[in-house]
Amino acid sequence: NSYTDMGRGGIGSKWIGGLSRPGAAPNLNHDILRLNARSAYHTSLEARAVIERHTDAVVDVGLRLTATPEYDLLGITPEEAERWGAFIESSFDAWARSRSIMLNRSMNLYQAQRLAGICQQRDGEYFIRLTYSPKPDLLNPMQISFIDPAQIRGSGYTNTAGVVTNANDGIERDE
């Protein structure tokens, strides 16, 4: 073979030696990518701005409850339905503003939603654990906590085709 034989390269090139970096798609180490992304978030104004701008656009102030009860179905007047809806909305907001929603009482629901948005953009994932507390003083017994993706067992690898090559990372996947 000579370099003028078209279509003869064994690595996908039109001629032998035609690709400068032949080889298989690289495997992406999730732990290293996450560390690099976190470092960029904390050291680069541009990276932080991109992540927070996206979070501002998507999460904004967080989920807000708008109660619109169907008064006909409930057999109440429109005025009663409006009062009941306002009560439900204010009750939800009081619960969402309370730090008791978090297991460690570190933030409220609106702050937690923002953190989840930042984690999704920065780390590519986030994990939330739901816990039901027996404490009678809570507005709602459900409490949440975040699990740092770096604490998930094992190391995930994905190749550039999006195929998980090492699924021993503690996450159960389906088809």
Short mmCIF file of C-alpha atoms in Angstrom, two decimals:
data_model
loop_
_atom_site.label_atom_id
_atom_site.label_comp_id
_atom_site.label_asym_id
_atom_site.label_seq_id
_atom_site.Cartn_x
_atom_site.Cartn_y
_atom_site.Cartn_z
CA ASN A 1 0.00 0.00 0.00
CA SER A 2 1.07 3.52 -0.63
CA TYR A 3 -0.26 6.78 0.73
CA THR A 4 -2.06 7.36 -2.56
CA ASP A 5 -4.28 4.27 -2.25
CA MET A 6 -7.66 5.83 -1.44
CA GLY A 7 -9.87 3.97 1.02
CA ARG A 8 -7.07 1.70 2.17
CA GLY A 9 -6.51 3.12 5.67
CA GLY A 10 -7.51 0.66 8.37
CA ILE A 11 -8.54 3.36 10.87
CA GLY A 12 -11.24 5.14 8.91
CA SER A 13 -8.99 7.49 6.99
CA LYS A 14 -8.82 7.89 3.24
CA TRP A 15 -5.13 7.01 3.27
CA ILE A 16 -2.79 5.20 5.57
CA GLY A 17 -1.68 7.46 8.40
CA GLY A 18 -4.41 9.98 7.55
CA LEU A 19 -5.81 10.46 11.06
CA SER A 20 -3.60 12.10 13.62
CA ARG A 21 -5.19 10.49 16.68
CA PRO A 22 -6.70 7.15 15.74
CA GLY A 23 -8.26 4.90 18.36
CA ALA A 24 -11.37 4.10 20.30
CA ALA A 25 -13.69 6.62 21.90
CA PRO A 26 -12.35 7.69 25.29
CA ASN A 27 -14.03 6.59 28.47
CA LEU A 28 -15.18 9.49 30.62
CA ASN A 29 -14.57 9.10 34.35
CA HIS A 30 -17.56 10.59 36.18
CA ASP A 31 -15.60 11.28 39.38
CA ILE A 32 -12.90 13.27 37.58
CA LEU A 33 -15.42 15.14 35.42
CA ARG A 34 -17.43 16.07 38.53
CA LEU A 35 -14.29 17.30 40.33
CA ASN A 36 -13.25 19.36 37.30
CA ALA A 37 -16.75 20.87 36.98
CA ARG A 38 -16.86 21.75 40.69
CA SER A 39 -13.42 23.30 40.48
CA ALA A 40 -14.48 25.38 37.47
CA TYR A 41 -17.67 26.46 39.27
CA HIS A 42 -15.64 27.76 42.22
CA THR A 43 -12.68 29.25 40.32
CA SER A 44 -14.12 30.55 37.05
CA LEU A 45 -16.50 33.49 36.98
CA GLU A 46 -17.65 32.41 33.51
CA ALA A 47 -18.45 28.82 34.52
CA ARG A 48 -20.28 29.97 37.63
CA ALA A 49 -22.25 32.54 35.62
CA VAL A 50 -23.35 29.94 33.04
CA ILE A 51 -24.50 27.50 35.73
CA GLU A 52 -26.27 30.09 37.86
CA ARG A 53 -27.88 31.79 34.86
CA HIS A 54 -29.37 28.48 33.75
CA THR A 55 -30.55 27.78 37.31
CA ASP A 56 -32.09 31.25 37.52
CA ALA A 57 -33.96 30.66 34.26
CA VAL A 58 -35.21 27.17 35.13
CA VAL A 59 -35.73 27.19 38.90
CA ASP A 60 -36.32 30.93 39.37
CA VAL A 61 -37.91 31.22 42.84
CA GLY A 62 -38.91 27.56 42.98
CA LEU A 63 -42.18 25.71 42.81
CA ARG A 64 -45.15 27.64 44.15
CA LEU A 65 -48.50 26.05 44.84
CA THR A 66 -51.54 27.60 43.20
CA ALA A 67 -54.66 26.03 44.62
CA THR A 68 -57.74 26.22 42.40
CA PRO A 69 -60.37 24.00 44.00
CA GLU A 70 -63.34 23.02 41.85
CA TYR A 71 -66.15 24.38 43.99
CA ASP A 72 -68.89 22.61 41.99
CA LEU A 73 -67.29 19.24 42.60
CA LEU A 74 -66.75 20.02 46.29
CA GLY A 75 -70.25 21.42 46.76
CA ILE A 76 -69.06 24.77 48.12
CA THR A 77 -69.46 28.34 46.95
CA PRO A 78 -66.81 30.07 44.82
CA GLU A 79 -66.02 32.35 47.78
CA GLU A 80 -65.45 29.37 50.09
CA ALA A 81 -63.27 27.73 47.44
CA GLU A 82 -61.21 30.91 47.12
CA ARG A 83 -60.71 31.13 50.89
CA TRP A 84 -59.81 27.43 51.09
CA GLY A 85 -57.36 27.80 48.17
CA ALA A 86 -55.69 30.80 49.82
CA PHE A 87 -55.36 28.84 53.06
CA ILE A 88 -53.76 25.87 51.25
CA GLU A 89 -51.36 28.16 49.37
CA SER A 90 -50.26 29.94 52.54
CA SER A 91 -49.89 26.61 54.37
CA PHE A 92 -47.70 25.25 51.57
CA ASP A 93 -45.61 28.41 51.54
CA ALA A 94 -45.14 28.26 55.33
CA TRP A 95 -44.01 24.65 55.02
CA ALA A 96 -41.72 25.44 52.06
CA ARG A 97 -40.12 28.40 53.90
CA SER A 98 -39.47 26.30 56.99
CA ARG A 99 -36.03 24.75 57.40
CA SER A 100 -37.70 21.72 58.94
CA ILE A 101 -38.21 20.36 55.43
CA MET A 102 -34.51 19.43 55.39
CA LEU A 103 -33.35 16.55 57.57
CA ASN A 104 -30.39 18.63 58.78
CA ARG A 105 -32.48 21.87 58.86
CA SER A 106 -29.88 23.66 56.71
CA MET A 107 -32.21 25.26 54.14
CA ASN A 108 -35.82 25.60 53.11
CA LEU A 109 -37.55 24.04 50.07
CA TYR A 110 -36.96 27.05 47.83
CA GLN A 111 -33.23 27.02 48.62
CA ALA A 112 -33.11 23.24 48.14
CA GLN A 113 -34.67 23.58 44.68
CA ARG A 114 -32.00 26.08 43.73
CA LEU A 115 -29.26 23.79 45.03
CA ALA A 116 -30.71 20.91 43.01
CA GLY A 117 -30.67 23.09 39.88
CA ILE A 118 -27.03 24.06 40.44
CA CYS A 119 -26.05 20.43 41.10
CA GLN A 120 -27.83 19.30 37.92
CA GLN A 121 -25.88 21.80 35.82
CA ARG A 122 -22.56 21.52 37.64
CA ASP A 123 -22.41 17.78 38.40
CA GLY A 124 -24.85 16.48 35.80
CA GLU A 125 -26.93 14.78 38.50
CA TYR A 126 -28.25 15.04 42.03
CA PHE A 127 -29.69 12.57 44.48
CA ILE A 128 -32.39 13.32 47.05
CA ARG A 129 -33.36 11.05 49.90
CA LEU A 130 -36.87 11.24 51.40
CA THR A 131 -37.25 10.53 55.11
CA TYR A 132 -40.42 10.40 57.17
CA SER A 133 -39.88 11.77 60.63
CA PRO A 134 -41.86 10.70 63.71
CA LYS A 135 -41.45 14.21 65.23
CA PRO A 136 -44.92 15.62 65.99
CA ASP A 137 -43.86 19.30 65.75
CA LEU A 138 -43.27 19.22 61.97
CA LEU A 139 -45.77 20.75 59.54
CA ASN A 140 -45.20 17.72 57.31
CA PRO A 141 -43.41 14.52 58.41
CA MET A 142 -41.53 14.22 55.10
CA GLN A 143 -37.98 15.59 55.18
CA ILE A 144 -35.40 15.61 52.40
CA SER A 145 -31.63 15.44 52.26
CA PHE A 146 -29.11 15.52 49.44
CA ILE A 147 -26.63 12.73 48.82
CA ASP A 148 -23.41 13.97 47.25
CA PRO A 149 -22.87 12.07 43.96
CA ALA A 150 -19.23 11.60 45.00
CA GLN A 151 -20.53 9.40 47.84
CA ILE A 152 -22.26 6.94 45.50
CA ARG A 153 -20.46 3.60 45.56
CA GLY A 154 -18.07 2.85 42.71
CA SER A 155 -16.93 4.87 39.74
CA GLY A 156 -19.07 5.27 36.67
CA TYR A 157 -17.52 5.50 33.23
CA THR A 158 -19.28 6.54 30.05
CA ASN A 159 -17.78 6.49 26.57
CA THR A 160 -18.43 9.28 24.09
CA ALA A 161 -21.24 7.26 22.53
CA GLY A 162 -23.12 7.61 25.85
CA VAL A 163 -22.75 3.96 26.83
CA VAL A 164 -22.13 3.30 30.52
CA THR A 165 -19.11 1.02 30.49
CA ASN A 166 -18.86 0.37 34.21
CA ALA A 167 -22.25 0.18 35.83
CA ASN A 168 -20.83 -0.68 39.25
CA ASP A 169 -21.71 2.73 40.65
CA GLY A 170 -24.59 1.76 42.93
CA ILE A 171 -27.33 2.93 40.58
CA GLU A 172 -29.87 0.41 39.30
CA ARG A 173 -30.60 1.06 35.62
CA ASP A 174 -33.35 -0.27 33.42
CA GLU A 175 -33.57 -0.40 29.66
#
